[in-house]
XYZ file of N, CA and C in Angstrom:
615
model
N 82.132 114.868 111.867
C 80.791 114.330 111.650
C 80.546 114.197 110.149
N 80.011 113.068 109.740
C 79.745 112.800 108.334
C 78.302 113.201 108.017
N 78.150 114.050 107.026
C 76.820 114.535 106.667
C 76.173 113.617 105.637
N 74.849 113.700 105.543
C 74.136 112.917 104.548
C 74.508 113.351 103.143
N 74.791 114.634 102.973
C 75.199 115.144 101.667
C 76.518 114.508 101.229
N 77.452 114.336 102.160
C 78.730 113.706 101.832
C 78.528 112.244 101.450
N 77.626 111.566 102.144
C 77.347 110.165 101.823
C 76.749 110.050 100.435
N 75.805 110.924 100.112
C 75.182 110.893 98.793
C 76.198 111.206 97.692
N 77.084 112.146 97.962
C 78.092 112.516 96.970
C 79.125 111.396 96.794
N 79.374 110.659 97.877
C 80.332 109.553 97.803
C 79.857 108.471 96.855
N 78.559 108.363 96.646
C 78.031 107.381 95.703
C 78.267 107.805 94.263
N 78.602 109.061 94.067
C 78.792 109.578 92.709
C 80.242 109.848 92.376
N 81.065 110.142 93.394
C 82.435 110.570 93.126
C 83.425 109.736 93.940
N 84.392 109.141 93.225
C 85.396 108.299 93.883
C 86.217 109.085 94.894
N 86.522 110.349 94.582
C 87.310 111.161 95.495
C 86.621 111.368 96.829
N 85.320 111.578 96.799
C 84.558 111.766 98.042
C 84.456 110.440 98.790
N 84.313 109.343 98.064
C 84.273 108.031 98.721
C 85.596 107.747 99.434
N 86.711 108.084 98.780
C 88.021 107.903 99.412
C 88.141 108.762 100.663
N 87.652 109.995 100.592
C 87.671 110.883 101.767
C 86.778 110.347 102.867
N 85.624 109.797 102.481
C 84.673 109.289 103.465
C 85.295 108.172 104.296
N 85.968 107.238 103.619
C 86.646 106.151 104.337
C 87.816 106.712 105.135
N 88.562 107.630 104.524
C 89.552 108.403 105.268
C 90.840 107.705 105.632
N 91.081 106.521 105.058
C 92.269 105.756 105.410
C 92.644 104.871 104.234
N 93.920 104.524 104.138
C 94.374 103.586 103.119
C 94.561 102.220 103.759
N 94.641 101.148 102.949
C 94.843 99.812 103.538
C 96.130 99.688 104.331
N 97.097 100.562 104.080
C 98.350 100.531 104.833
C 98.246 101.237 106.177
N 97.075 101.763 106.493
C 96.875 102.438 107.766
C 97.195 103.915 107.748
N 97.514 104.468 106.581
C 97.825 105.890 106.482
C 96.542 106.712 106.377
N 96.592 107.910 106.910
C 95.455 108.827 106.799
C 95.356 109.314 105.361
N 94.154 109.271 104.804
C 93.961 109.686 103.421
C 94.072 111.198 103.308
N 94.917 111.669 102.394
C 95.130 113.104 102.190
C 94.793 113.454 100.746
N 93.635 114.066 100.483
C 93.263 114.406 99.114
C 94.100 115.551 98.559
N 94.362 115.501 97.266
C 95.047 116.578 96.564
C 94.266 116.889 95.301
N 94.465 118.076 94.764
C 93.677 118.463 93.600
C 93.995 117.622 92.377
N 95.239 117.084 92.282
C 95.558 116.312 91.087
C 95.126 114.857 91.189
N 94.721 114.400 92.382
C 94.168 113.051 92.476
C 92.645 113.093 92.476
N 92.067 113.856 93.374
C 90.612 113.912 93.452
C 90.022 114.933 92.502
N 90.849 115.711 91.840
C 90.373 116.585 90.776
C 89.394 117.639 91.247
N 88.230 117.669 90.628
C 87.277 118.746 90.871
C 86.824 118.821 92.315
N 86.890 117.689 93.041
C 86.479 117.697 94.441
C 87.376 118.612 95.264
N 88.690 118.415 95.129
C 89.640 119.205 95.912
C 90.125 120.437 95.169
N 89.920 120.482 93.856
C 90.408 121.629 93.081
C 89.737 122.917 93.517
N 88.454 122.836 93.803
C 87.731 124.028 94.229
C 88.294 124.560 95.546
N 88.709 123.652 96.418
C 89.210 124.073 97.727
C 90.592 124.711 97.611
N 91.407 124.216 96.672
C 92.791 124.680 96.584
C 92.989 125.788 95.552
N 91.918 126.218 94.916
C 92.040 127.304 93.956
C 92.315 126.869 92.534
N 92.410 125.562 92.287
C 92.645 125.055 90.936
C 91.305 124.793 90.253
N 90.539 125.847 90.094
C 89.193 125.713 89.553
C 89.242 125.138 88.130
N 88.401 124.137 87.884
C 88.325 123.549 86.556
C 89.329 122.434 86.303
N 90.207 122.164 87.265
C 91.220 121.122 87.059
C 90.579 119.737 87.107
N 91.093 118.853 86.278
C 90.634 117.466 86.281
C 91.725 116.587 86.882
N 91.332 115.670 87.739
C 92.289 114.754 88.340
C 91.937 113.327 88.011
N 92.683 112.395 88.582
C 92.466 110.999 88.240
C 91.084 110.515 88.659
N 90.548 111.036 89.756
C 89.226 110.586 90.184
C 88.126 111.067 89.248
N 88.337 112.212 88.579
C 87.370 112.644 87.573
C 87.302 111.620 86.448
N 88.471 111.135 86.018
C 88.498 110.114 84.963
C 87.836 108.824 85.449
N 88.104 108.430 86.692
C 87.498 107.215 87.233
C 85.985 107.355 87.335
N 85.519 108.540 87.716
C 84.073 108.779 87.781
C 83.437 108.644 86.409
N 84.132 109.121 85.376
C 83.587 109.038 84.022
C 83.613 107.609 83.497
N 84.599 106.831 83.912
C 84.612 105.410 83.556
C 83.422 104.688 84.181
N 83.180 104.957 85.456
C 82.043 104.333 86.130
C 80.734 104.782 85.497
N 80.683 106.051 85.089
C 79.474 106.578 84.447
C 79.180 105.840 83.145
N 80.239 105.525 82.390
C 80.035 104.755 81.154
C 79.464 103.382 81.470
N 79.981 102.741 82.512
C 79.473 101.433 82.893
C 78.019 101.497 83.325
N 77.599 102.652 83.847
C 76.213 102.833 84.273
C 75.307 103.278 83.124
N 75.899 103.470 81.949
C 75.099 103.817 80.785
C 74.922 105.295 80.523
N 75.687 106.151 81.196
C 75.575 107.593 80.979
C 76.343 108.007 79.725
N 75.747 108.877 78.943
C 76.356 109.279 77.675
C 77.626 110.092 77.870
N 77.801 110.708 79.019
C 78.973 111.545 79.250
C 80.163 110.752 79.802
N 79.978 109.470 79.952
C 81.068 108.637 80.449
C 82.121 108.376 79.386
N 83.235 107.813 79.795
C 84.309 107.463 78.873
C 84.589 105.968 78.989
N 85.126 105.375 77.909
C 85.359 103.931 77.871
C 86.763 103.557 78.327
N 87.715 104.447 78.157
C 89.099 104.132 78.473
C 89.756 105.330 79.142
N 90.729 105.045 79.978
C 91.524 106.111 80.601
C 92.906 105.550 80.912
N 93.918 106.362 80.730
C 95.290 106.006 81.098
C 95.783 107.044 82.097
N 96.266 106.581 83.217
C 96.714 107.481 84.287
C 98.225 107.369 84.419
N 98.913 108.457 84.167
C 100.373 108.511 84.301
C 100.709 109.549 85.362
N 101.372 109.140 86.415
C 101.723 110.061 87.489
C 103.111 109.713 88.016
N 103.632 110.613 88.824
C 104.840 110.294 89.564
C 104.496 109.275 90.649
N 105.501 108.730 91.287
C 105.276 107.724 92.318
C 104.673 108.326 93.580
N 103.942 107.476 94.298
C 103.458 107.804 95.645
C 102.513 109.001 95.689
N 101.590 109.068 94.733
C 100.576 110.132 94.788
C 99.163 109.554 94.839
N 99.049 108.251 95.016
C 97.733 107.652 95.186
C 97.156 106.970 93.969
N 97.971 106.767 92.933
C 97.452 106.124 91.718
C 96.899 104.733 92.016
N 97.661 103.907 92.721
C 97.217 102.549 93.005
C 96.019 102.533 93.945
N 96.027 103.397 94.943
C 94.920 103.418 95.897
C 93.620 103.799 95.202
N 93.663 104.854 94.394
C 92.441 105.301 93.727
C 92.020 104.342 92.610
N 92.974 103.946 91.765
C 92.626 103.148 90.608
C 92.375 101.688 90.891
N 93.055 101.134 91.906
C 92.983 99.692 92.155
C 92.211 99.324 93.412
N 91.855 100.303 94.232
C 91.099 100.015 95.455
C 89.779 100.783 95.465
N 89.858 102.114 95.427
C 88.648 102.932 95.527
C 87.738 102.717 94.321
N 88.327 102.706 93.108
C 87.506 102.588 91.898
C 86.719 101.282 91.841
N 87.344 100.097 91.990
C 86.523 98.881 91.973
C 85.498 98.838 93.093
N 85.841 99.386 94.265
C 84.870 99.422 95.359
C 83.675 100.292 94.996
N 83.929 101.411 94.316
C 82.847 102.293 93.875
C 82.001 101.618 92.801
N 82.647 100.909 91.890
C 81.925 100.193 90.830
C 81.013 99.138 91.433
N 81.531 98.345 92.354
C 80.719 97.279 92.953
C 79.577 97.855 93.778
N 79.814 98.990 94.432
C 78.734 99.599 95.191
C 77.570 100.003 94.307
N 77.890 100.563 93.145
C 76.845 101.018 92.219
C 76.329 99.894 91.336
N 77.218 98.933 91.001
C 76.879 97.863 90.058
C 77.356 96.521 90.621
N 76.606 95.930 91.532
C 77.064 94.681 92.177
C 77.251 93.514 91.205
N 76.669 93.590 90.021
C 76.809 92.507 89.051
C 77.999 92.729 88.117
N 78.779 93.782 88.352
C 79.914 94.081 87.479
C 81.023 93.043 87.650
N 81.656 92.726 86.547
C 82.794 91.800 86.554
C 84.054 92.601 86.248
N 84.965 92.639 87.193
C 86.177 93.447 87.084
C 87.394 92.532 87.143
N 88.291 92.690 86.188
C 89.535 91.909 86.155
C 90.706 92.879 86.264
N 91.597 92.625 87.202
C 92.740 93.490 87.447
C 94.027 92.705 87.218
N 94.971 93.312 86.522
C 96.242 92.655 86.293
C 97.369 93.663 86.402
N 98.556 93.169 86.688
C 99.708 94.046 86.843
C 100.988 93.245 86.806
N 102.105 93.953 86.851
C 103.401 93.289 86.719
C 103.772 92.489 87.961
N 103.614 93.089 89.125
C 104.150 92.487 90.341
C 103.225 91.475 90.985
N 103.741 90.286 91.297
C 102.952 89.268 91.980
C 102.504 89.736 93.354
N 103.387 90.408 94.081
C 103.049 90.866 95.429
C 101.880 91.839 95.404
N 101.916 92.774 94.454
C 100.838 93.755 94.374
C 99.507 93.079 94.061
N 99.530 92.131 93.131
C 98.299 91.448 92.758
C 97.770 90.606 93.922
N 98.677 89.973 94.683
C 98.230 89.197 95.841
C 97.572 90.090 96.888
N 97.982 91.348 96.952
C 97.428 92.276 97.926
C 96.151 92.955 97.441
N 95.903 92.953 96.134
C 94.835 93.778 95.577
C 93.454 93.376 96.074
N 93.106 92.082 95.973
C 91.784 91.648 96.426
C 91.580 91.892 97.920
N 92.558 91.557 98.788
C 92.379 91.884 100.208
C 92.224 93.380 100.466
N 92.928 94.210 99.688
C 92.816 95.662 99.873
C 91.418 96.148 99.530
N 90.862 95.687 98.404
C 89.508 96.107 98.021
C 88.497 95.588 99.038
N 88.680 94.358 99.478
C 87.774 93.788 100.483
C 87.845 94.585 101.772
N 89.050 94.962 102.193
C 89.209 95.779 103.399
C 88.474 97.102 103.246
N 88.628 97.746 102.117
C 87.992 99.043 101.882
C 86.469 98.911 101.962
N 85.927 97.855 101.369
C 84.474 97.688 101.338
C 83.903 97.219 102.665
N 84.764 96.809 103.585
C 84.298 96.416 104.912
C 84.389 97.545 105.931
N 84.905 98.688 105.506
C 84.980 99.830 106.409
C 83.569 100.338 106.712
N 83.308 100.716 107.963
C 81.958 101.211 108.300
C 81.580 102.467 107.531
N 82.572 103.265 107.158
C 82.266 104.473 106.381
C 81.789 104.108 104.974
N 82.378 103.066 104.393
C 81.920 102.609 103.078
C 80.466 102.133 103.169
N 80.145 101.464 104.265
C 78.789 100.955 104.453
C 77.759 102.067 104.562
N 78.184 103.263 104.924
C 77.246 104.390 104.936
C 76.760 104.690 103.526
N 77.650 104.565 102.548
C 77.277 104.827 101.160
C 76.642 103.612 100.502
N 77.190 102.425 100.816
C 76.705 101.188 100.190
C 76.500 100.124 101.265
N 75.408 100.216 102.012
C 75.220 99.299 103.150
C 74.884 97.864 102.751
N 74.487 97.632 101.512
C 73.998 96.318 101.127
C 74.878 95.625 100.093
N 76.156 96.018 100.041
C 77.110 95.402 99.121
C 78.395 95.112 99.882
N 78.971 93.945 99.660
C 80.272 93.598 100.243
C 80.923 92.534 99.365
N 82.163 92.189 99.682
C 82.848 91.116 98.984
C 82.839 89.859 99.839
N 82.790 88.712 99.181
C 82.812 87.447 99.892
C 84.236 87.002 100.193
N 84.407 85.730 100.414
C 85.721 85.189 100.722
C 86.618 85.167 99.497
N 87.915 85.297 99.736
C 88.886 85.329 98.646
C 89.352 83.910 98.333
N 89.213 83.532 97.070
C 89.662 82.223 96.635
C 90.654 82.360 95.501
N 91.260 81.253 95.114
C 92.214 81.270 94.015
C 91.534 80.828 92.728
N 91.998 81.402 91.613
C 91.444 81.052 90.310
C 91.963 79.698 89.859
N 93.240 79.443 90.126
C 93.849 78.171 89.761
C 94.840 77.780 90.844
N 95.806 76.970 90.515
C 96.743 76.464 91.518
C 97.717 77.525 92.012
N 97.865 78.613 91.275
C 98.815 79.645 91.677
C 98.226 80.509 92.785
N 99.101 81.162 93.533
C 98.625 82.056 94.592
C 98.641 83.509 94.139
N 98.868 83.742 92.841
C 98.868 85.109 92.331
C 97.675 85.333 91.415
N 96.605 84.549 91.624
C 95.379 84.713 90.855
C 94.201 84.538 91.809
N 93.627 85.640 92.250
C 92.562 85.604 93.236
C 91.218 85.971 92.616
N 90.173 85.382 93.137
C 88.811 85.734 92.743
C 87.970 85.907 93.998
N 87.167 86.947 93.996
C 86.255 87.184 95.105
C 84.924 87.654 94.527
N 83.843 87.048 94.986
C 82.516 87.378 94.472
C 81.914 88.556 95.224
N 81.089 89.308 94.513
C 80.360 90.422 95.123
C 79.078 89.865 95.740
N 78.802 90.261 96.960
C 77.594 89.842 97.665
C 76.642 91.021 97.815
N 75.378 90.716 97.792
C 74.358 91.755 97.933
C 73.221 91.214 98.789
N 72.588 92.097 99.532
C 71.422 91.707 100.305
C 70.298 92.700 100.030
N 69.080 92.268 100.276
C 67.948 93.163 100.107
C 67.979 94.229 101.207
N 67.745 95.494 100.850
C 67.762 96.554 101.865
C 66.827 96.237 103.027
N 67.334 96.446 104.236
C 66.530 96.228 105.434
C 66.460 94.799 105.902
N 67.278 93.905 105.316
C 67.206 92.493 105.690
C 68.111 92.139 106.869
N 68.773 93.135 107.449
C 69.616 92.876 108.609
C 70.937 92.252 108.242
N 71.535 91.521 109.197
C 72.858 90.941 108.981
C 72.822 89.724 108.063
N 71.671 89.117 107.897
C 71.573 87.947 107.037
C 71.161 88.329 105.618
N 70.891 87.293 104.827
C 70.364 87.531 103.492
C 71.381 87.865 102.426
N 72.680 87.646 102.697
C 73.708 87.944 101.702
C 73.729 86.855 100.637
N 73.660 87.280 99.373
C 73.691 86.356 98.248
C 74.632 86.888 97.181
N 75.120 85.992 96.333
C 75.979 86.419 95.239
C 75.195 87.318 94.285
N 75.823 88.435 93.930
C 75.155 89.418 93.079
C 75.459 89.204 91.600
N 76.395 88.319 91.290
C 76.767 88.074 89.905
C 78.081 88.716 89.502
N 78.518 89.699 90.266
C 79.780 90.359 89.968
C 80.940 89.689 90.666
N 82.147 90.004 90.212
C 83.334 89.470 90.868
C 84.538 90.339 90.554
N 85.561 90.164 91.378
C 86.868 90.784 91.169
C 87.883 89.664 91.002
N 88.573 89.665 89.874
C 89.656 88.719 89.630
C 90.949 89.509 89.524
N 91.946 89.127 90.298
C 93.250 89.789 90.287
C 94.321 88.757 89.958
N 95.114 89.036 88.939
C 96.209 88.115 88.639
C 97.340 88.867 87.961
N 98.536 88.336 88.132
C 99.719 88.970 87.566
C 99.859 88.581 86.102
N 100.833 89.189 85.435
C 101.058 88.880 84.032
C 101.561 87.457 83.823
N 101.824 86.736 84.919
C 102.254 85.357 84.791
C 101.140 84.429 84.353
N 99.892 84.901 84.418
C 98.759 84.079 84.013
C 97.900 84.806 83.009
N 97.069 84.053 82.316
C 96.220 84.644 81.276
C 95.026 85.363 81.902
N 94.646 86.487 81.305
C 93.459 87.214 81.746
C 92.374 87.155 80.680
N 92.720 86.680 79.487
C 91.686 86.544 78.466
C 90.839 85.316 78.762
N 89.660 85.300 78.205
C 88.742 84.195 78.458
C 87.860 84.410 79.669
N 88.103 85.474 80.418
C 87.277 85.788 81.577
C 86.283 86.886 81.193
N 84.982 86.642 81.335
C 84.020 87.700 81.051
C 84.277 88.898 81.962
N 84.274 90.091 81.398
C 84.512 91.279 82.218
C 83.779 92.479 81.649
N 83.392 93.365 82.542
C 82.858 94.660 82.159
C 83.918 95.746 82.245
N 84.952 95.478 83.054
C 85.998 96.477 83.271
C 87.323 95.769 83.500
N 88.362 96.232 82.828
C 89.705 95.715 83.030
C 90.616 96.794 83.566
N 91.381 96.480 84.587
C 92.318 97.426 85.194
C 93.723 96.861 85.041
N 94.595 97.605 84.388
C 95.994 97.206 84.243
C 96.853 98.221 84.974
N 97.648 97.758 85.901
C 98.461 98.670 86.701
C 99.920 98.235 86.674
N 100.797 99.211 86.534
C 102.244 98.957 86.486
C 102.564 97.863 85.465
N 102.347 98.204 84.191
C 102.516 97.217 83.129
C 103.958 96.764 82.974
N 104.899 97.646 83.297
C 106.316 97.311 83.129
C 107.055 97.555 84.440
N 108.073 96.753 84.679
C 108.817 96.861 85.922
C 109.707 98.106 85.939
N 110.283 98.440 84.791
C 111.214 99.574 84.737
C 111.313 100.085 83.310
N 112.095 101.151 83.126
C 112.269 101.757 81.802
C 112.901 100.778 80.832
N 113.815 99.962 81.295
C 114.510 99.036 80.419
C 113.538 98.016 79.821
N 112.638 97.506 80.645
C 111.678 96.555 80.129
C 110.675 97.214 79.192
N 110.293 98.437 79.500
C 109.338 99.141 78.645
C 109.933 99.398 77.268
């Protein structure tokens, strides 16, 4: 059973929002760890005071919301398969759009396949009924292409007035643009830029 306290906390902490949805776009059950969700799971596992990647993401979102304790930049370095992409490229933009529907987020990375999947993954996350418990009046619209390539996607953020029912969805001014390093990302107005997997391997780095 999902409590109102958990829903309220999910609006403030990416780790709790990820737990609330409880699943990844690949269909896997979400398993929080202290080094990903940080202070949320650290208290449970005995790692009191530990900071994880979601703590950094929360502080980034806080800066965008105008809080003095927020941070402007963060770099996340982890081993493979610990949730870096899920938290940084799916949960974080979904949390940003929920709190700031007019935010403009641009995401870029090395792999074309990953970038082609990014916008659908964020859209899937924001369409989950659990996400709607925290942000019932925000969603993403249809996914379109920025140009002729299929590795540059844009999707607008939609918002409706609270209590307006299933109708009343309008563009909120925000958007998510995802494109690989094969295309330019400059020239696009943005409030937040996400760069993931900048290099394919050690040799290229």
